[in-house]
Short mmCIF file of C-alpha atoms in Angstrom, two decimals:
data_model
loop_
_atom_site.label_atom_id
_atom_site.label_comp_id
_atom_site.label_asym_id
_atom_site.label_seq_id
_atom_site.Cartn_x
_atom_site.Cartn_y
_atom_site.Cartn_z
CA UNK U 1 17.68 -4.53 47.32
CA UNK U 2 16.90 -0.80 46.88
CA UNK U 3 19.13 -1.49 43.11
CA UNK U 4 17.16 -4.55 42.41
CA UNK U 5 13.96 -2.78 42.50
CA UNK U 6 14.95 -0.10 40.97
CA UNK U 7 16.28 -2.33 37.62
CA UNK U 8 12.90 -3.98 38.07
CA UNK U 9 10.96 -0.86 37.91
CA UNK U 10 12.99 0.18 34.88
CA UNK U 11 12.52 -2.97 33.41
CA UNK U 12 8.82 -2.91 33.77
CA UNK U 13 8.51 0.55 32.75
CA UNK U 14 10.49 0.11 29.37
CA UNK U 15 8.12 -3.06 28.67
CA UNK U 16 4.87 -0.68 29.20
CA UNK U 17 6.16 1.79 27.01
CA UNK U 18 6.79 -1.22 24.74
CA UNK U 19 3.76 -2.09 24.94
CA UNK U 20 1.50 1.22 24.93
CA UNK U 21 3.47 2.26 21.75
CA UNK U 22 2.85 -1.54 19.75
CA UNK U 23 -0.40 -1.20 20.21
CA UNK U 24 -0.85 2.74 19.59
CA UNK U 25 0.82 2.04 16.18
CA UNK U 26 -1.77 -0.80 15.42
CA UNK U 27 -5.17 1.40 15.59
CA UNK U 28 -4.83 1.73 11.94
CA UNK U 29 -4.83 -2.42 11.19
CA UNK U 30 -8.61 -2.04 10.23
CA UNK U 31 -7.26 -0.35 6.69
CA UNK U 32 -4.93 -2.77 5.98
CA UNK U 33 -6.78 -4.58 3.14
CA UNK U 34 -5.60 -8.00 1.75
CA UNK U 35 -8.10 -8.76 -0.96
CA UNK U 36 -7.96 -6.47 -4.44
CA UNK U 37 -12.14 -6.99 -4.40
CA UNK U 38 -12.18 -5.59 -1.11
CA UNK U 39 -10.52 -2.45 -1.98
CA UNK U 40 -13.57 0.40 -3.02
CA UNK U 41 -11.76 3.76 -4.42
CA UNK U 42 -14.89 4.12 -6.62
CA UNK U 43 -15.79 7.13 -4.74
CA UNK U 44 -12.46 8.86 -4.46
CA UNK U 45 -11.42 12.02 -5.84
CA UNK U 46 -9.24 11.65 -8.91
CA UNK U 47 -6.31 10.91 -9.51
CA UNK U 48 -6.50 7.99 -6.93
CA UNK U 49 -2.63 7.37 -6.08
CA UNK U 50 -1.17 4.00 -4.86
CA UNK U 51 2.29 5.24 -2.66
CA UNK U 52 4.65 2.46 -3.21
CA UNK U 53 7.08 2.21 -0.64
CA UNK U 54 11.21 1.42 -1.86
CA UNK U 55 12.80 -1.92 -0.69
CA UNK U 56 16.17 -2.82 -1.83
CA UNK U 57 17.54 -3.16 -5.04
CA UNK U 58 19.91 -5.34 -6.53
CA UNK U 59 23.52 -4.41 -8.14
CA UNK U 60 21.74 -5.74 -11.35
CA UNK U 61 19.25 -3.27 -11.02
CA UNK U 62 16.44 -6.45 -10.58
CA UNK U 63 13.53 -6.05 -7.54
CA UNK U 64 14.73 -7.77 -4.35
CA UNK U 65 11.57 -9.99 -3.86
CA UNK U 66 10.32 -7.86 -1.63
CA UNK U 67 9.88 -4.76 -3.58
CA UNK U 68 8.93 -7.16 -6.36
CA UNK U 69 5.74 -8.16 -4.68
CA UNK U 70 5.04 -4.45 -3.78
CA UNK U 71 5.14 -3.55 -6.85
CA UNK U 72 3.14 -6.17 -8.67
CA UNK U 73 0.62 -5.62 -5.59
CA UNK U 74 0.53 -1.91 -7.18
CA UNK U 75 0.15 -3.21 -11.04
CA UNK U 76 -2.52 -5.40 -9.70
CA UNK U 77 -4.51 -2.08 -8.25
CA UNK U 78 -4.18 -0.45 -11.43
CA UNK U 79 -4.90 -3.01 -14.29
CA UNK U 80 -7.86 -3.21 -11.69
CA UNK U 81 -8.77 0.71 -11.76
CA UNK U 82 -8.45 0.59 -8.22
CA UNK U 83 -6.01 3.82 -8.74
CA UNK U 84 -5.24 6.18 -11.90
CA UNK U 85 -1.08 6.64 -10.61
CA UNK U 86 1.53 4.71 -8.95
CA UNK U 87 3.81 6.94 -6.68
CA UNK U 88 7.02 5.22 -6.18
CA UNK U 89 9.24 6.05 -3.52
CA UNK U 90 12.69 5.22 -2.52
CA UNK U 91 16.11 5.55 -2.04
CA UNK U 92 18.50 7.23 -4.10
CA UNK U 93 21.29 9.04 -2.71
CA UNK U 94 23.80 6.57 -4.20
CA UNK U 95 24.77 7.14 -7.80
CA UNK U 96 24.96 3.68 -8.36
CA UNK U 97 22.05 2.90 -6.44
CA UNK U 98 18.15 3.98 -7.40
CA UNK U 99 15.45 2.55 -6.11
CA UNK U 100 12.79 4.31 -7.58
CA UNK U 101 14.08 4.44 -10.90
CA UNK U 102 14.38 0.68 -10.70
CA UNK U 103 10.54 0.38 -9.98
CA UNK U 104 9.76 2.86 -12.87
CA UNK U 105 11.17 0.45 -14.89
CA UNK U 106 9.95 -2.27 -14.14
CA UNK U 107 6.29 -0.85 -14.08
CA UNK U 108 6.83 0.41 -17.21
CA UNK U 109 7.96 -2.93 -18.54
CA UNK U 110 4.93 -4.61 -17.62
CA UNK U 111 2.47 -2.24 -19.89
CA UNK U 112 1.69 0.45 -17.36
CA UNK U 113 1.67 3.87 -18.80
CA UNK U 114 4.86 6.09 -17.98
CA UNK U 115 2.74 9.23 -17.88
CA UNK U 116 1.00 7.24 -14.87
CA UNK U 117 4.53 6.55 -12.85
CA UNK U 118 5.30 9.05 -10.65
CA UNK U 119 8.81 9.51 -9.12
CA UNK U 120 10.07 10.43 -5.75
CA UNK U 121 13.41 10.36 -5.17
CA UNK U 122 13.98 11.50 -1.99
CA UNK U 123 11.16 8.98 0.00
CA UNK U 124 14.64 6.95 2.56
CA UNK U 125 11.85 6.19 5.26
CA UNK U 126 8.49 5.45 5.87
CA UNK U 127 8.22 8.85 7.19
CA UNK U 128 10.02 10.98 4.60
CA UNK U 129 7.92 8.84 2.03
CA UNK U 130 4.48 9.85 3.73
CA UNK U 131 4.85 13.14 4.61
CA UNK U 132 6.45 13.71 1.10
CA UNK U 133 3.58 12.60 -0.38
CA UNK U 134 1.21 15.23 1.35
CA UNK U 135 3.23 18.17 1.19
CA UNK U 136 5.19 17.93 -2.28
CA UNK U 137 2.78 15.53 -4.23
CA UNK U 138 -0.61 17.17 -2.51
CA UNK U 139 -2.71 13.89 -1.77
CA UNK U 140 -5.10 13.71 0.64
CA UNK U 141 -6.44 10.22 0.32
CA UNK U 142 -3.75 7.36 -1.16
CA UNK U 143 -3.06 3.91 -0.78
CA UNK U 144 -0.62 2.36 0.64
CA UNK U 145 1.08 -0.53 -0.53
CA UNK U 146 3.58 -2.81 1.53
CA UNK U 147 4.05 -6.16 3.35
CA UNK U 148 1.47 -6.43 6.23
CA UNK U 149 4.19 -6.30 8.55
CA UNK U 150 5.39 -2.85 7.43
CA UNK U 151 1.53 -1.39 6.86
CA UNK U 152 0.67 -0.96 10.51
CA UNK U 153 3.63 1.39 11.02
CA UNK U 154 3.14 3.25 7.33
CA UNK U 155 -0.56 3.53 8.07
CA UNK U 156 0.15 5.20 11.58
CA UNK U 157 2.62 7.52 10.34
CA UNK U 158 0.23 8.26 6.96
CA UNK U 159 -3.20 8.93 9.01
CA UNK U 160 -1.21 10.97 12.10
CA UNK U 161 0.87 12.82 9.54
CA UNK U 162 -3.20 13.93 7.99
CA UNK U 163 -3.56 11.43 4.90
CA UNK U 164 -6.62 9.61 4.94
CA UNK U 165 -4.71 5.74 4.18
CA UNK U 166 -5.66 2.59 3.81
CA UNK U 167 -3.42 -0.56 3.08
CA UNK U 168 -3.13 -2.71 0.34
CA UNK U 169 -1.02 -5.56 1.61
CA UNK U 170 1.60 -7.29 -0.94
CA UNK U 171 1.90 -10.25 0.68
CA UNK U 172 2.53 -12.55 -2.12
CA UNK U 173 5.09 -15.04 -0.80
CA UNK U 174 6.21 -15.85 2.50
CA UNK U 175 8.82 -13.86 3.44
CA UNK U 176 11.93 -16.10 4.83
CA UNK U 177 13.12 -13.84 7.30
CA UNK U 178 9.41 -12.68 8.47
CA UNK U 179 10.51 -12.97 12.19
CA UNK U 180 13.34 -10.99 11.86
CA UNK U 181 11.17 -8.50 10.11
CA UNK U 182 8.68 -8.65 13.25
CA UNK U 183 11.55 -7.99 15.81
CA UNK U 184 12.49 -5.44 13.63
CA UNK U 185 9.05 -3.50 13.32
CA UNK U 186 8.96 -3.39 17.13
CA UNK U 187 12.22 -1.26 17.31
CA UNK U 188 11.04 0.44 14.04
CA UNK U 189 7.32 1.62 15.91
CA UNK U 190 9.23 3.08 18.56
CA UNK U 191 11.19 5.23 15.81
CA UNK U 192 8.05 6.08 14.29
CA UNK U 193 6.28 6.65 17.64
CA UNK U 194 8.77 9.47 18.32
CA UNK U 195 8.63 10.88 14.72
CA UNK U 196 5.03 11.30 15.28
CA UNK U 197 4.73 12.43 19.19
CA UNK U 198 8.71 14.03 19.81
CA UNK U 199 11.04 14.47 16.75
CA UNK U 200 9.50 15.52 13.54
CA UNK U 201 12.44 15.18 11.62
CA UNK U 202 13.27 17.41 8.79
CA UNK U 203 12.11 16.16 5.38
CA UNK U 204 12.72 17.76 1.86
CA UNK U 205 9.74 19.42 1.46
CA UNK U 206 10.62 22.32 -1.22
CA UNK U 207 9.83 20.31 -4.53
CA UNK U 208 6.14 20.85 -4.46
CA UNK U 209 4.66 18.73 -7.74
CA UNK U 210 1.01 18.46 -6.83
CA UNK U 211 -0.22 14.85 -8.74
CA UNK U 212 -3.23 15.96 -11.42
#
């Protein structure tokens, strides 16, 4: 009995942490924007700075769909002078393998000006992305653009981390695997919960490049 309750009382407390943490990491939902009208950057400081967030790649080099509607949601903001620069951020620590190159690209391919593409290389996580882009690339207010599923977390780890964010969601198809995307956030907001509260994990930090 006295092992019963116990498992019970572990149970329940893991599923109130669950809980408390979900909906900690969703104060921020308010910013997440899904309309390019709604979006008002009129009275921002300039450069206004959209913070693209890396997806993967393929071995072709071509946008997996995903990062494909991120970045067109980031072309969209800009043919729309909703922002002056695109930051993209990724993955890169593979030779053969370059995520942010690959969205430079393709950016510049459809007509936007290279001189308005910046790159960061060393963005591998939500958090690395965010933090890199208040300490090496010196923004204070940017927005962020991602899947709505992925915003919540990115805007919780952008506003605690001192950014003032809101979200531009790319949601421009549905997503085939959205559930497993959901079940994967929930593991994902605990990560980020303890990045935030417990961990503060190391980040390169030492390539300051303030965005003019």
């Amino acid at each position: 009995m006295t092992s019963t309750r116990f498992i019970l009382t572990t149970l329940f407390l893991a599923a109130a942490s669950l809980i408390f943490v979900h909906f900690n990491l969703h104060r921020f939902d308010g910013r997440i924007i899904t309309n390019l009208s709604d979006i008002d950057t009129s009275e921002w400081a300039r450069p206004r700075v959209a913070v693209v967030f890396g997806a993967s790649v393929f071995s072709n080099g071509e946008l997996s769909p995903v990062l494909e509607d991120r970045v067109d949601t980031a072309i969209k903001l800009y043919q729309a002078k909703k922002v002056d620069r695109i930051l993209v951020s990724g993955d890169n620590r593979h030779p053969s393998y370059n995520e942010p190159r690959a969205m430079q690209e393709y950016l510049i391919s459809h007509a936007i000006a290279s001189k308005d593409v910046i790159v960061d290389n060393s963005g591998r996580s939500t958090y690395e992305t965010c933090l890199r882009a208040k300490e090496v690339f010196g923004l204070k207010r940017v927005v962020l653009v991602s899947q709505s599923y992925h915003l919540s977390r990115a805007l919780y780890i952008a506003n605690e981390l001192g950014l003032d964010a809101v979200g531009m969601a790319g949601d421009l198809r549905v997503e085939p695997q959205i559930d497993y995307q959901n079940f994967r956030e929930w593991a994902a907001e605990i990560k980020a919960f303890m990045n935030i509260h417990l961990i503060s994990p190391n980040a390169d930090i030492r390539d300051r490049s303030p965005i003019r």
